[in-house]
């Protein structure tokens, strides 16, 4: 099973709302990732978790708050978003946080399509 | 910045081989070349990766030049379902490990 699931598939929220995106994998992977993808652009890395600890934050605004409550679950909490935050949010996982010598493959979920009004 | 250069778009007839080039002239000796693809509005899908030798799996073949400065992804018999954006990625080493850094990719259009 190489499946990463993401919920919800679509989310529409106002700028004052608080919402959360959820990502789950049951492959025993210990590295999990959040990417943001704007229309017609490549995915951009946001956060990386390794063994439930935040390893990389790519200078993401604080209105995005990641959380990794256990090794199978990754959340992205959203608060006071702007319309320009509308995008496809992708979650991925890999066996571990790879180094340059590692060949660990990243598996991606289908994404959550977020619209901020 | 992405360490790879790919053509913006390519066309291929159904049933023909699709050859997608990638230039990575600054690749280091311990960096792998990865290929992913993204079908419209779906998550990226892993295709293949390699270091020095040519690689083949059930989806594609990867040909890496001897100097490792470029590579070609080959889809031997393209189908309409292979229409996607194809990303060539070189793993970037970092203090805390690495994650995939995507470039702009090649949009492959397969037509009947």
mmCIF file with all atom_site columns, C-alpha atoms in Angstrom:
data_model
loop_
_atom_site.group_PDB
_atom_site.id
_atom_site.type_symbol
_atom_site.label_atom_id
_atom_site.label_alt_id
_atom_site.label_comp_id
_atom_site.label_asym_id
_atom_site.label_entity_id
_atom_site.label_seq_id
_atom_site.pdbx_PDB_ins_code
_atom_site.Cartn_x
_atom_site.Cartn_y
_atom_site.Cartn_z
_atom_site.occupancy
_atom_site.B_iso_or_equiv
_atom_site.pdbx_formal_charge
_atom_site.auth_seq_id
_atom_site.auth_comp_id
_atom_site.auth_asym_id
_atom_site.auth_atom_id
_atom_site.pdbx_PDB_model_num
ATOM 1   C CA . UNK A 1 1   ? 0.000   0.000  0.000   1.00 0.00 ? 1   UNK A CA 1
ATOM 2   C CA . UNK A 1 2   ? 1.593   3.262  -1.125  1.00 0.00 ? 2   UNK A CA 1
ATOM 3   C CA . UNK A 1 3   ? -1.315  5.521  -0.380  1.00 0.00 ? 3   UNK A CA 1
ATOM 4   C CA . UNK A 1 4   ? -1.310  8.949  1.175   1.00 0.00 ? 4   UNK A CA 1
ATOM 5   C CA . UNK A 1 5   ? -4.791  10.260 1.892   1.00 0.00 ? 5   UNK A CA 1
ATOM 6   C CA . UNK A 1 6   ? -5.801  13.885 2.286   1.00 0.00 ? 6   UNK A CA 1
ATOM 7   C CA . UNK A 1 7   ? -9.027  15.401 3.557   1.00 0.00 ? 7   UNK A CA 1
ATOM 8   C CA . UNK A 1 8   ? -10.968 17.334 2.599   1.00 0.00 ? 8   UNK A CA 1
ATOM 9   C CA . UNK A 1 9   ? -10.613 17.236 -1.197  1.00 0.00 ? 9   UNK A CA 1
ATOM 10  C CA . UNK A 1 10  ? -11.997 20.750 -1.509  1.00 0.00 ? 10  UNK A CA 1
ATOM 11  C CA . UNK A 1 11  ? -12.249 23.541 1.049   1.00 0.00 ? 11  UNK A CA 1
ATOM 12  C CA . UNK A 1 12  ? -13.721 27.020 0.768   1.00 0.00 ? 12  UNK A CA 1
ATOM 13  C CA . UNK A 1 13  ? -13.082 29.377 3.653   1.00 0.00 ? 13  UNK A CA 1
ATOM 14  C CA . UNK A 1 14  ? -13.391 33.025 4.527   1.00 0.00 ? 14  UNK A CA 1
ATOM 15  C CA . UNK A 1 15  ? -10.475 35.140 5.663   1.00 0.00 ? 15  UNK A CA 1
ATOM 16  C CA . UNK A 1 16  ? -11.628 35.038 9.291   1.00 0.00 ? 16  UNK A CA 1
ATOM 17  C CA . UNK A 1 17  ? -12.182 31.278 9.433   1.00 0.00 ? 17  UNK A CA 1
ATOM 18  C CA . UNK A 1 18  ? -10.041 28.644 11.108  1.00 0.00 ? 18  UNK A CA 1
ATOM 19  C CA . UNK A 1 19  ? -9.795  25.325 9.321   1.00 0.00 ? 19  UNK A CA 1
ATOM 20  C CA . UNK A 1 20  ? -7.471  22.332 9.173   1.00 0.00 ? 20  UNK A CA 1
ATOM 21  C CA . UNK A 1 21  ? -6.159  20.067 6.431   1.00 0.00 ? 21  UNK A CA 1
ATOM 22  C CA . UNK A 1 22  ? -5.454  16.453 7.281   1.00 0.00 ? 22  UNK A CA 1
ATOM 23  C CA . UNK A 1 23  ? -2.981  13.987 5.796   1.00 0.00 ? 23  UNK A CA 1
ATOM 24  C CA . UNK A 1 24  ? -2.589  10.324 6.710   1.00 0.00 ? 24  UNK A CA 1
ATOM 25  C CA . UNK A 1 25  ? -0.302  7.471  5.693   1.00 0.00 ? 25  UNK A CA 1
ATOM 26  C CA . UNK A 1 26  ? 0.040   3.930  6.999   1.00 0.00 ? 26  UNK A CA 1
ATOM 27  C CA . UNK A 1 27  ? 3.274   2.955  5.280   1.00 0.00 ? 27  UNK A CA 1
ATOM 28  C CA . UNK A 1 28  ? 5.407   3.397  8.401   1.00 0.00 ? 28  UNK A CA 1
ATOM 29  C CA . UNK A 1 29  ? 7.049   6.464  6.895   1.00 0.00 ? 29  UNK A CA 1
ATOM 30  C CA . UNK A 1 30  ? 8.768   8.781  9.345   1.00 0.00 ? 30  UNK A CA 1
ATOM 31  C CA . UNK A 1 31  ? 9.122   11.865 7.119   1.00 0.00 ? 31  UNK A CA 1
ATOM 32  C CA . UNK A 1 32  ? 6.106   13.900 6.044   1.00 0.00 ? 32  UNK A CA 1
ATOM 33  C CA . UNK A 1 33  ? 5.864   17.013 3.917   1.00 0.00 ? 33  UNK A CA 1
ATOM 34  C CA . UNK A 1 34  ? 3.517   19.860 3.021   1.00 0.00 ? 34  UNK A CA 1
ATOM 35  C CA . UNK A 1 35  ? 3.733   21.479 -0.408  1.00 0.00 ? 35  UNK A CA 1
ATOM 36  C CA . UNK A 1 36  ? 1.742   24.362 -1.876  1.00 0.00 ? 36  UNK A CA 1
ATOM 37  C CA . UNK A 1 37  ? 0.954   24.510 -5.588  1.00 0.00 ? 37  UNK A CA 1
ATOM 38  C CA . UNK A 1 38  ? -0.490  27.532 -7.343  1.00 0.00 ? 38  UNK A CA 1
ATOM 39  C CA . UNK A 1 39  ? -2.164  27.145 -10.712 1.00 0.00 ? 39  UNK A CA 1
ATOM 40  C CA . UNK A 1 40  ? 0.249   26.310 -13.545 1.00 0.00 ? 40  UNK A CA 1
ATOM 41  C CA . UNK A 1 41  ? 3.228   26.387 -11.172 1.00 0.00 ? 41  UNK A CA 1
ATOM 42  C CA . UNK A 1 42  ? 5.337   23.557 -9.704  1.00 0.00 ? 42  UNK A CA 1
ATOM 43  C CA . UNK A 1 43  ? 4.801   22.454 -6.106  1.00 0.00 ? 43  UNK A CA 1
ATOM 44  C CA . UNK A 1 44  ? 6.675   24.530 -3.515  1.00 0.00 ? 44  UNK A CA 1
ATOM 45  C CA . UNK A 1 45  ? 7.922   22.988 -0.288  1.00 0.00 ? 45  UNK A CA 1
ATOM 46  C CA . UNK A 1 46  ? 6.406   24.457 2.894   1.00 0.00 ? 46  UNK A CA 1
ATOM 47  C CA . UNK A 1 47  ? 7.230   22.173 5.835   1.00 0.00 ? 47  UNK A CA 1
ATOM 48  C CA . UNK A 1 48  ? 9.030   18.921 6.534   1.00 0.00 ? 48  UNK A CA 1
ATOM 49  C CA . UNK A 1 49  ? 8.580   16.711 9.584   1.00 0.00 ? 49  UNK A CA 1
ATOM 50  C CA . UNK A 1 50  ? 11.011  13.984 10.558  1.00 0.00 ? 50  UNK A CA 1
ATOM 51  C CA . UNK A 1 51  ? 10.099  11.601 13.384  1.00 0.00 ? 51  UNK A CA 1
ATOM 52  C CA . UNK A 1 52  ? 7.247   13.914 14.362  1.00 0.00 ? 52  UNK A CA 1
ATOM 53  C CA . UNK A 1 53  ? 9.563   16.899 14.745  1.00 0.00 ? 53  UNK A CA 1
ATOM 54  C CA . UNK A 1 54  ? 9.582   19.936 12.461  1.00 0.00 ? 54  UNK A CA 1
ATOM 55  C CA . UNK A 1 55  ? 12.810  19.818 10.441  1.00 0.00 ? 55  UNK A CA 1
ATOM 56  C CA . UNK A 1 56  ? 12.265  22.363 7.711   1.00 0.00 ? 56  UNK A CA 1
ATOM 57  C CA . UNK A 1 57  ? 10.091  25.494 7.590   1.00 0.00 ? 57  UNK A CA 1
ATOM 58  C CA . UNK A 1 58  ? 10.540  27.279 4.285   1.00 0.00 ? 58  UNK A CA 1
ATOM 59  C CA . UNK A 1 59  ? 9.781   30.718 5.776   1.00 0.00 ? 59  UNK A CA 1
ATOM 60  C CA . UNK A 1 60  ? 6.061   30.070 5.660   1.00 0.00 ? 60  UNK A CA 1
ATOM 61  C CA . UNK A 1 61  ? 3.790   32.773 7.189   1.00 0.00 ? 61  UNK A CA 1
ATOM 62  C CA . UNK A 1 62  ? 2.493   32.004 10.676  1.00 0.00 ? 62  UNK A CA 1
ATOM 63  C CA . UNK A 1 63  ? -1.098  31.845 9.444   1.00 0.00 ? 63  UNK A CA 1
ATOM 64  C CA . UNK A 1 64  ? -0.098  28.322 8.374   1.00 0.00 ? 64  UNK A CA 1
ATOM 65  C CA . UNK A 1 65  ? 0.584   26.105 11.392  1.00 0.00 ? 65  UNK A CA 1
ATOM 66  C CA . UNK A 1 66  ? 1.679   22.503 10.881  1.00 0.00 ? 66  UNK A CA 1
ATOM 67  C CA . UNK A 1 67  ? 1.258   19.723 13.410  1.00 0.00 ? 67  UNK A CA 1
ATOM 68  C CA . UNK A 1 68  ? 2.383   16.108 13.465  1.00 0.00 ? 68  UNK A CA 1
ATOM 69  C CA . UNK A 1 69  ? 0.516   14.415 16.342  1.00 0.00 ? 69  UNK A CA 1
ATOM 70  C CA . UNK A 1 70  ? 1.850   10.947 15.493  1.00 0.00 ? 70  UNK A CA 1
ATOM 71  C CA . UNK A 1 71  ? 3.884   9.157  12.866  1.00 0.00 ? 71  UNK A CA 1
ATOM 72  C CA . UNK A 1 72  ? 0.881   8.537  10.605  1.00 0.00 ? 72  UNK A CA 1
ATOM 73  C CA . UNK A 1 73  ? -0.830  11.889 10.740  1.00 0.00 ? 73  UNK A CA 1
ATOM 74  C CA . UNK A 1 74  ? 0.044   15.382 9.557   1.00 0.00 ? 74  UNK A CA 1
ATOM 75  C CA . UNK A 1 75  ? -2.187  18.418 9.930   1.00 0.00 ? 75  UNK A CA 1
ATOM 76  C CA . UNK A 1 76  ? -2.027  21.917 8.541   1.00 0.00 ? 76  UNK A CA 1
ATOM 77  C CA . UNK A 1 77  ? -3.979  24.461 10.578  1.00 0.00 ? 77  UNK A CA 1
ATOM 78  C CA . UNK A 1 78  ? -5.163  27.530 8.712   1.00 0.00 ? 78  UNK A CA 1
ATOM 79  C CA . UNK A 1 79  ? -6.119  30.870 10.255  1.00 0.00 ? 79  UNK A CA 1
ATOM 80  C CA . UNK A 1 80  ? -6.671  34.340 8.825   1.00 0.00 ? 80  UNK A CA 1
ATOM 81  C CA . UNK A 1 81  ? -5.708  33.313 5.307   1.00 0.00 ? 81  UNK A CA 1
ATOM 82  C CA . UNK A 1 82  ? -5.632  35.669 2.350   1.00 0.00 ? 82  UNK A CA 1
ATOM 83  C CA . UNK A 1 83  ? -7.163  35.106 -1.087  1.00 0.00 ? 83  UNK A CA 1
ATOM 84  C CA . UNK A 1 84  ? -3.655  34.640 -2.508  1.00 0.00 ? 84  UNK A CA 1
ATOM 85  C CA . UNK A 1 85  ? -3.307  31.534 -0.324  1.00 0.00 ? 85  UNK A CA 1
ATOM 86  C CA . UNK A 1 86  ? -5.802  29.782 -2.577  1.00 0.00 ? 86  UNK A CA 1
ATOM 87  C CA . UNK A 1 87  ? -3.937  26.793 -4.017  1.00 0.00 ? 87  UNK A CA 1
ATOM 88  C CA . UNK A 1 88  ? -3.633  23.014 -4.107  1.00 0.00 ? 88  UNK A CA 1
ATOM 89  C CA . UNK A 1 89  ? -2.045  21.799 -0.865  1.00 0.00 ? 89  UNK A CA 1
ATOM 90  C CA . UNK A 1 90  ? -0.146  18.559 -1.259  1.00 0.00 ? 90  UNK A CA 1
ATOM 91  C CA . UNK A 1 91  ? 1.024   16.191 1.432   1.00 0.00 ? 91  UNK A CA 1
ATOM 92  C CA . UNK A 1 92  ? 3.791   13.652 0.888   1.00 0.00 ? 92  UNK A CA 1
ATOM 93  C CA . UNK A 1 93  ? 5.658   11.057 2.904   1.00 0.00 ? 93  UNK A CA 1
ATOM 94  C CA . UNK A 1 94  ? 8.866   9.049  2.650   1.00 0.00 ? 94  UNK A CA 1
ATOM 95  C CA . UNK A 1 95  ? 10.540  6.345  4.739   1.00 0.00 ? 95  UNK A CA 1
ATOM 96  C CA . UNK A 1 96  ? 12.809  8.887  6.304   1.00 0.00 ? 96  UNK A CA 1
ATOM 97  C CA . UNK A 1 97  ? 14.117  12.369 5.691   1.00 0.00 ? 97  UNK A CA 1
ATOM 98  C CA . UNK A 1 98  ? 16.551  11.570 2.959   1.00 0.00 ? 98  UNK A CA 1
ATOM 99  C CA . UNK A 1 99  ? 20.085  12.726 2.601   1.00 0.00 ? 99  UNK A CA 1
ATOM 100 C CA . UNK A 1 100 ? 21.896  13.107 -0.633  1.00 0.00 ? 100 UNK A CA 1
ATOM 101 C CA . UNK A 1 101 ? 22.851  9.436  -0.634  1.00 0.00 ? 101 UNK A CA 1
ATOM 102 C CA . UNK A 1 102 ? 19.389  8.153  0.036   1.00 0.00 ? 102 UNK A CA 1
ATOM 103 C CA . UNK A 1 103 ? 17.000  6.910  -2.592  1.00 0.00 ? 103 UNK A CA 1
ATOM 104 C CA . UNK A 1 104 ? 13.865  7.164  -0.496  1.00 0.00 ? 104 UNK A CA 1
ATOM 105 C CA . UNK A 1 105 ? 10.906  7.940  -2.691  1.00 0.00 ? 105 UNK A CA 1
ATOM 106 C CA . UNK A 1 106 ? 8.318   10.538 -1.761  1.00 0.00 ? 106 UNK A CA 1
ATOM 107 C CA . UNK A 1 107 ? 4.695   9.490  -2.156  1.00 0.00 ? 107 UNK A CA 1
ATOM 108 C CA . UNK A 1 108 ? 2.137   12.218 -2.649  1.00 0.00 ? 108 UNK A CA 1
ATOM 109 C CA . UNK A 1 109 ? -1.505  12.481 -1.736  1.00 0.00 ? 109 UNK A CA 1
ATOM 110 C CA . UNK A 1 110 ? -4.135  13.810 -4.152  1.00 0.00 ? 110 UNK A CA 1
ATOM 111 C CA . UNK A 1 111 ? -4.141  17.240 -2.530  1.00 0.00 ? 111 UNK A CA 1
ATOM 112 C CA . UNK A 1 112 ? -6.699  19.586 -1.001  1.00 0.00 ? 112 UNK A CA 1
ATOM 113 C CA . UNK A 1 113 ? -7.970  22.345 -3.277  1.00 0.00 ? 113 UNK A CA 1
ATOM 114 C CA . UNK A 1 114 ? -8.285  25.422 -1.040  1.00 0.00 ? 114 UNK A CA 1
ATOM 115 C CA . UNK A 1 115 ? -10.200 28.552 -1.986  1.00 0.00 ? 115 UNK A CA 1
ATOM 116 C CA . UNK A 1 116 ? -10.035 31.603 0.289   1.00 0.00 ? 116 UNK A CA 1
ATOM 117 C CA . UNK A 1 117 ? -12.774 34.161 -0.239  1.00 0.00 ? 117 UNK A CA 1
ATOM 118 C CA . UNK B 2 1   ? 16.569  27.506 -7.526  1.00 0.00 ? 1   UNK B CA 1
ATOM 119 C CA . UNK B 2 2   ? 15.950  24.284 -9.421  1.00 0.00 ? 2   UNK B CA 1
ATOM 120 C CA . UNK B 2 3   ? 19.125  22.633 -10.684 1.00 0.00 ? 3   UNK B CA 1
ATOM 121 C CA . UNK B 2 4   ? 17.576  21.250 -13.848 1.00 0.00 ? 4   UNK B CA 1
ATOM 122 C CA . UNK B 2 5   ? 16.514  22.599 -17.239 1.00 0.00 ? 5   UNK B CA 1
ATOM 123 C CA . UNK B 2 6   ? 13.708  21.013 -19.236 1.00 0.00 ? 6   UNK B CA 1
ATOM 124 C CA . UNK B 2 7   ? 11.814  22.017 -22.385 1.00 0.00 ? 7   UNK B CA 1
ATOM 125 C CA . UNK B 2 8   ? 8.536   23.717 -21.564 1.00 0.00 ? 8   UNK B CA 1
ATOM 126 C CA . UNK B 2 9   ? 6.414   21.397 -23.688 1.00 0.00 ? 9   UNK B CA 1
ATOM 127 C CA . UNK B 2 10  ? 6.560   18.382 -25.987 1.00 0.00 ? 10  UNK B CA 1
ATOM 128 C CA . UNK B 2 11  ? 4.101   16.515 -28.171 1.00 0.00 ? 11  UNK B CA 1
ATOM 129 C CA . UNK B 2 12  ? 3.985   12.793 -28.830 1.00 0.00 ? 12  UNK B CA 1
ATOM 130 C CA . UNK B 2 13  ? 1.744   10.553 -30.907 1.00 0.00 ? 13  UNK B CA 1
ATOM 131 C CA . UNK B 2 14  ? -0.015  7.741  -29.097 1.00 0.00 ? 14  UNK B CA 1
ATOM 132 C CA . UNK B 2 15  ? 1.900   4.480  -29.343 1.00 0.00 ? 15  UNK B CA 1
ATOM 133 C CA . UNK B 2 16  ? 5.195   6.204  -30.043 1.00 0.00 ? 16  UNK B CA 1
ATOM 134 C CA . UNK B 2 17  ? 8.099   6.541  -27.633 1.00 0.00 ? 17  UNK B CA 1
ATOM 135 C CA . UNK B 2 18  ? 8.231   9.802  -25.709 1.00 0.00 ? 18  UNK B CA 1
ATOM 136 C CA . UNK B 2 19  ? 11.761  11.007 -24.991 1.00 0.00 ? 19  UNK B CA 1
ATOM 137 C CA . UNK B 2 20  ? 11.916  13.759 -22.391 1.00 0.00 ? 20  UNK B CA 1
ATOM 138 C CA . UNK B 2 21  ? 15.321  15.445 -21.946 1.00 0.00 ? 21  UNK B CA 1
ATOM 139 C CA . UNK B 2 22  ? 16.699  17.072 -18.832 1.00 0.00 ? 22  UNK B CA 1
ATOM 140 C CA . UNK B 2 23  ? 19.861  19.084 -18.351 1.00 0.00 ? 23  UNK B CA 1
ATOM 141 C CA . UNK B 2 24  ? 21.570  18.990 -14.940 1.00 0.00 ? 24  UNK B CA 1
ATOM 142 C CA . UNK B 2 25  ? 25.055  20.195 -15.756 1.00 0.00 ? 25  UNK B CA 1
ATOM 143 C CA . UNK B 2 26  ? 25.931  21.150 -12.155 1.00 0.00 ? 26  UNK B CA 1
ATOM 144 C CA . UNK B 2 27  ? 24.987  17.804 -10.614 1.00 0.00 ? 27  UNK B CA 1
ATOM 145 C CA . UNK B 2 28  ? 27.275  16.545 -7.860  1.00 0.00 ? 28  UNK B CA 1
ATOM 146 C CA . UNK B 2 29  ? 28.705  13.041 -7.765  1.00 0.00 ? 29  UNK B CA 1
ATOM 147 C CA . UNK B 2 30  ? 26.419  11.916 -4.960  1.00 0.00 ? 30  UNK B CA 1
ATOM 148 C CA . UNK B 2 31  ? 23.175  13.423 -6.255  1.00 0.00 ? 31  UNK B CA 1
ATOM 149 C CA . UNK B 2 32  ? 20.460  11.300 -7.786  1.00 0.00 ? 32  UNK B CA 1
ATOM 150 C CA . UNK B 2 33  ? 18.217  12.224 -10.688 1.00 0.00 ? 33  UNK B CA 1
ATOM 151 C CA . UNK B 2 34  ? 14.519  11.691 -10.008 1.00 0.00 ? 34  UNK B CA 1
ATOM 152 C CA . UNK B 2 35  ? 11.559  11.867 -12.343 1.00 0.00 ? 35  UNK B CA 1
ATOM 153 C CA . UNK B 2 36  ? 8.017   12.551 -11.203 1.00 0.00 ? 36  UNK B CA 1
ATOM 154 C CA . UNK B 2 37  ? 4.916   13.364 -13.188 1.00 0.00 ? 37  UNK B CA 1
ATOM 155 C CA . UNK B 2 38  ? 1.724   15.182 -12.336 1.00 0.00 ? 38  UNK B CA 1
ATOM 156 C CA . UNK B 2 39  ? -1.480  14.499 -14.159 1.00 0.00 ? 39  UNK B CA 1
ATOM 157 C CA . UNK B 2 40  ? -3.853  17.457 -14.101 1.00 0.00 ? 40  UNK B CA 1
ATOM 158 C CA . UNK B 2 41  ? -5.035  18.342 -10.572 1.00 0.00 ? 41  UNK B CA 1
ATOM 159 C CA . UNK B 2 42  ? -3.567  15.179 -9.020  1.00 0.00 ? 42  UNK B CA 1
ATOM 160 C CA . UNK B 2 43  ? -0.593  14.709 -6.706  1.00 0.00 ? 43  UNK B CA 1
ATOM 161 C CA . UNK B 2 44  ? 2.822   14.088 -8.285  1.00 0.00 ? 44  UNK B CA 1
ATOM 162 C CA . UNK B 2 45  ? 3.612   10.455 -9.018  1.00 0.00 ? 45  UNK B CA 1
ATOM 163 C CA . UNK B 2 46  ? 7.060   8.882  -8.748  1.00 0.00 ? 46  UNK B CA 1
ATOM 164 C CA . UNK B 2 47  ? 8.354   7.405  -12.015 1.00 0.00 ? 47  UNK B CA 1
ATOM 165 C CA . UNK B 2 48  ? 12.010  6.447  -11.706 1.00 0.00 ? 48  UNK B CA 1
ATOM 166 C CA . UNK B 2 49  ? 15.377  7.550  -10.354 1.00 0.00 ? 49  UNK B CA 1
ATOM 167 C CA . UNK B 2 50  ? 19.054  6.863  -11.028 1.00 0.00 ? 50  UNK B CA 1
ATOM 168 C CA . UNK B 2 51  ? 22.598  7.804  -10.097 1.00 0.00 ? 51  UNK B CA 1
ATOM 169 C CA . UNK B 2 52  ? 24.961  6.722  -12.875 1.00 0.00 ? 52  UNK B CA 1
ATOM 170 C CA . UNK B 2 53  ? 23.588  3.669  -14.625 1.00 0.00 ? 53  UNK B CA 1
ATOM 171 C CA . UNK B 2 54  ? 20.602  3.492  -16.904 1.00 0.00 ? 54  UNK B CA 1
ATOM 172 C CA . UNK B 2 55  ? 17.476  2.305  -15.138 1.00 0.00 ? 55  UNK B CA 1
ATOM 173 C CA . UNK B 2 56  ? 14.262  0.666  -16.286 1.00 0.00 ? 56  UNK B CA 1
ATOM 174 C CA . UNK B 2 57  ? 11.040  -0.161 -14.529 1.00 0.00 ? 57  UNK B CA 1
ATOM 175 C CA . UNK B 2 58  ? 7.489   -0.960 -15.561 1.00 0.00 ? 58  UNK B CA 1
ATOM 176 C CA . UNK B 2 59  ? 6.740   2.689  -16.277 1.00 0.00 ? 59  UNK B CA 1
ATOM 177 C CA . UNK B 2 60  ? 9.795   4.062  -18.027 1.00 0.00 ? 60  UNK B CA 1
ATOM 178 C CA . UNK B 2 61  ? 13.522  3.984  -18.751 1.00 0.00 ? 61  UNK B CA 1
ATOM 179 C CA . UNK B 2 62  ? 16.065  6.514  -17.584 1.00 0.00 ? 62  UNK B CA 1
ATOM 180 C CA . UNK B 2 63  ? 19.172  7.129  -19.640 1.00 0.00 ? 63  UNK B CA 1
ATOM 181 C CA . UNK B 2 64  ? 21.923  9.131  -17.929 1.00 0.00 ? 64  UNK B CA 1
ATOM 182 C CA . UNK B 2 65  ? 24.892  10.379 -19.937 1.00 0.00 ? 65  UNK B CA 1
ATOM 183 C CA . UNK B 2 66  ? 28.346  9.231  -18.914 1.00 0.00 ? 66  UNK B CA 1
ATOM 184 C CA . UNK B 2 67  ? 29.284  12.697 -17.624 1.00 0.00 ? 67  UNK B CA 1
ATOM 185 C CA . UNK B 2 68  ? 25.915  12.797 -15.761 1.00 0.00 ? 68  UNK B CA 1
ATOM 186 C CA . UNK B 2 69  ? 25.202  16.286 -17.042 1.00 0.00 ? 69  UNK B CA 1
ATOM 187 C CA . UNK B 2 70  ? 21.987  15.274 -18.726 1.00 0.00 ? 70  UNK B CA 1
ATOM 188 C CA . UNK B 2 71  ? 19.415  12.512 -18.802 1.00 0.00 ? 71  UNK B CA 1
ATOM 189 C CA . UNK B 2 72  ? 16.436  11.343 -20.844 1.00 0.00 ? 72  UNK B CA 1
ATOM 190 C CA . UNK B 2 73  ? 13.227  9.798  -19.599 1.00 0.00 ? 73  UNK B CA 1
ATOM 191 C CA . UNK B 2 74  ? 11.750  7.376  -22.106 1.00 0.00 ? 74  UNK B CA 1
ATOM 192 C CA . UNK B 2 75  ? 8.120   6.285  -22.108 1.00 0.00 ? 75  UNK B CA 1
ATOM 193 C CA . UNK B 2 76  ? 8.332   3.431  -24.625 1.00 0.00 ? 76  UNK B CA 1
ATOM 194 C CA . UNK B 2 77  ? 4.720   3.412  -25.850 1.00 0.00 ? 77  UNK B CA 1
ATOM 195 C CA . UNK B 2 78  ? 2.978   6.628  -24.855 1.00 0.00 ? 78  UNK B CA 1
ATOM 196 C CA . UNK B 2 79  ? -0.764  6.562  -24.233 1.00 0.00 ? 79  UNK B CA 1
ATOM 197 C CA . UNK B 2 80  ? -3.267  9.368  -23.782 1.00 0.00 ? 80  UNK B CA 1
ATOM 198 C CA . UNK B 2 81  ? -3.071  8.778  -20.028 1.00 0.00 ? 81  UNK B CA 1
ATOM 199 C CA . UNK B 2 82  ? 0.599   9.768  -20.098 1.00 0.00 ? 82  UNK B CA 1
ATOM 200 C CA . UNK B 2 83  ? -0.392  13.378 -20.796 1.00 0.00 ? 83  UNK B CA 1
ATOM 201 C CA . UNK B 2 84  ? 1.040   15.197 -17.770 1.00 0.00 ? 84  UNK B CA 1
ATOM 202 C CA . UNK B 2 85  ? 3.712   17.563 -16.499 1.00 0.00 ? 85  UNK B CA 1
ATOM 203 C CA . UNK B 2 86  ? 7.002   15.684 -16.086 1.00 0.00 ? 86  UNK B CA 1
ATOM 204 C CA . UNK B 2 87  ? 9.479   16.933 -13.504 1.00 0.00 ? 87  UNK B CA 1
ATOM 205 C CA . UNK B 2 88  ? 13.177  16.110 -13.532 1.00 0.00 ? 88  UNK B CA 1
ATOM 206 C CA . UNK B 2 89  ? 14.608  16.682 -10.058 1.00 0.00 ? 89  UNK B CA 1
ATOM 207 C CA . UNK B 2 90  ? 18.075  16.499 -8.589  1.00 0.00 ? 90  UNK B CA 1
ATOM 208 C CA . UNK B 2 91  ? 18.157  15.885 -4.853  1.00 0.00 ? 91  UNK B CA 1
ATOM 209 C CA . UNK B 2 92  ? 19.529  18.955 -3.113  1.00 0.00 ? 92  UNK B CA 1
ATOM 210 C CA . UNK B 2 93  ? 21.603  18.210 -0.021  1.00 0.00 ? 93  UNK B CA 1
ATOM 211 C CA . UNK B 2 94  ? 20.720  20.170 3.081   1.00 0.00 ? 94  UNK B CA 1
ATOM 212 C CA . UNK B 2 95  ? 21.638  20.211 6.735   1.00 0.00 ? 95  UNK B CA 1
ATOM 213 C CA . UNK B 2 96  ? 18.421  18.562 7.839   1.00 0.00 ? 96  UNK B CA 1
ATOM 214 C CA . UNK B 2 97  ? 18.180  16.225 4.907   1.00 0.00 ? 97  UNK B CA 1
ATOM 215 C CA . UNK B 2 98  ? 16.537  16.821 1.616   1.00 0.00 ? 98  UNK B CA 1
ATOM 216 C CA . UNK B 2 99  ? 13.143  17.226 0.080   1.00 0.00 ? 99  UNK B CA 1
ATOM 217 C CA . UNK B 2 100 ? 12.105  17.439 -3.530  1.00 0.00 ? 100 UNK B CA 1
ATOM 218 C CA . UNK B 2 101 ? 12.557  20.857 -5.093  1.00 0.00 ? 101 UNK B CA 1
ATOM 219 C CA . UNK B 2 102 ? 10.476  21.040 -8.258  1.00 0.00 ? 102 UNK B CA 1
ATOM 220 C CA . UNK B 2 103 ? 11.445  22.969 -11.369 1.00 0.00 ? 103 UNK B CA 1
ATOM 221 C CA . UNK B 2 104 ? 8.987   24.046 -14.044 1.00 0.00 ? 104 UNK B CA 1
ATOM 222 C CA . UNK B 2 105 ? 8.796   20.651 -15.740 1.00 0.00 ? 105 UNK B CA 1
ATOM 223 C CA . UNK B 2 106 ? 7.838   19.588 -19.256 1.00 0.00 ? 106 UNK B CA 1
ATOM 224 C CA . UNK B 2 107 ? 4.205   19.418 -20.290 1.00 0.00 ? 107 UNK B CA 1
ATOM 225 C CA . UNK B 2 108 ? 3.855   16.284 -22.421 1.00 0.00 ? 108 UNK B CA 1
ATOM 226 C CA . UNK B 2 109 ? 0.798   16.125 -24.637 1.00 0.00 ? 109 UNK B CA 1
ATOM 227 C CA . UNK B 2 110 ? 0.004   12.727 -26.122 1.00 0.00 ? 110 UNK B CA 1
ATOM 228 C CA . UNK B 2 111 ? -2.487  12.746 -28.970 1.00 0.00 ? 111 UNK B CA 1
ATOM 229 C CA . UNK B 2 112 ? -4.182  10.058 -31.022 1.00 0.00 ? 112 UNK B CA 1
#
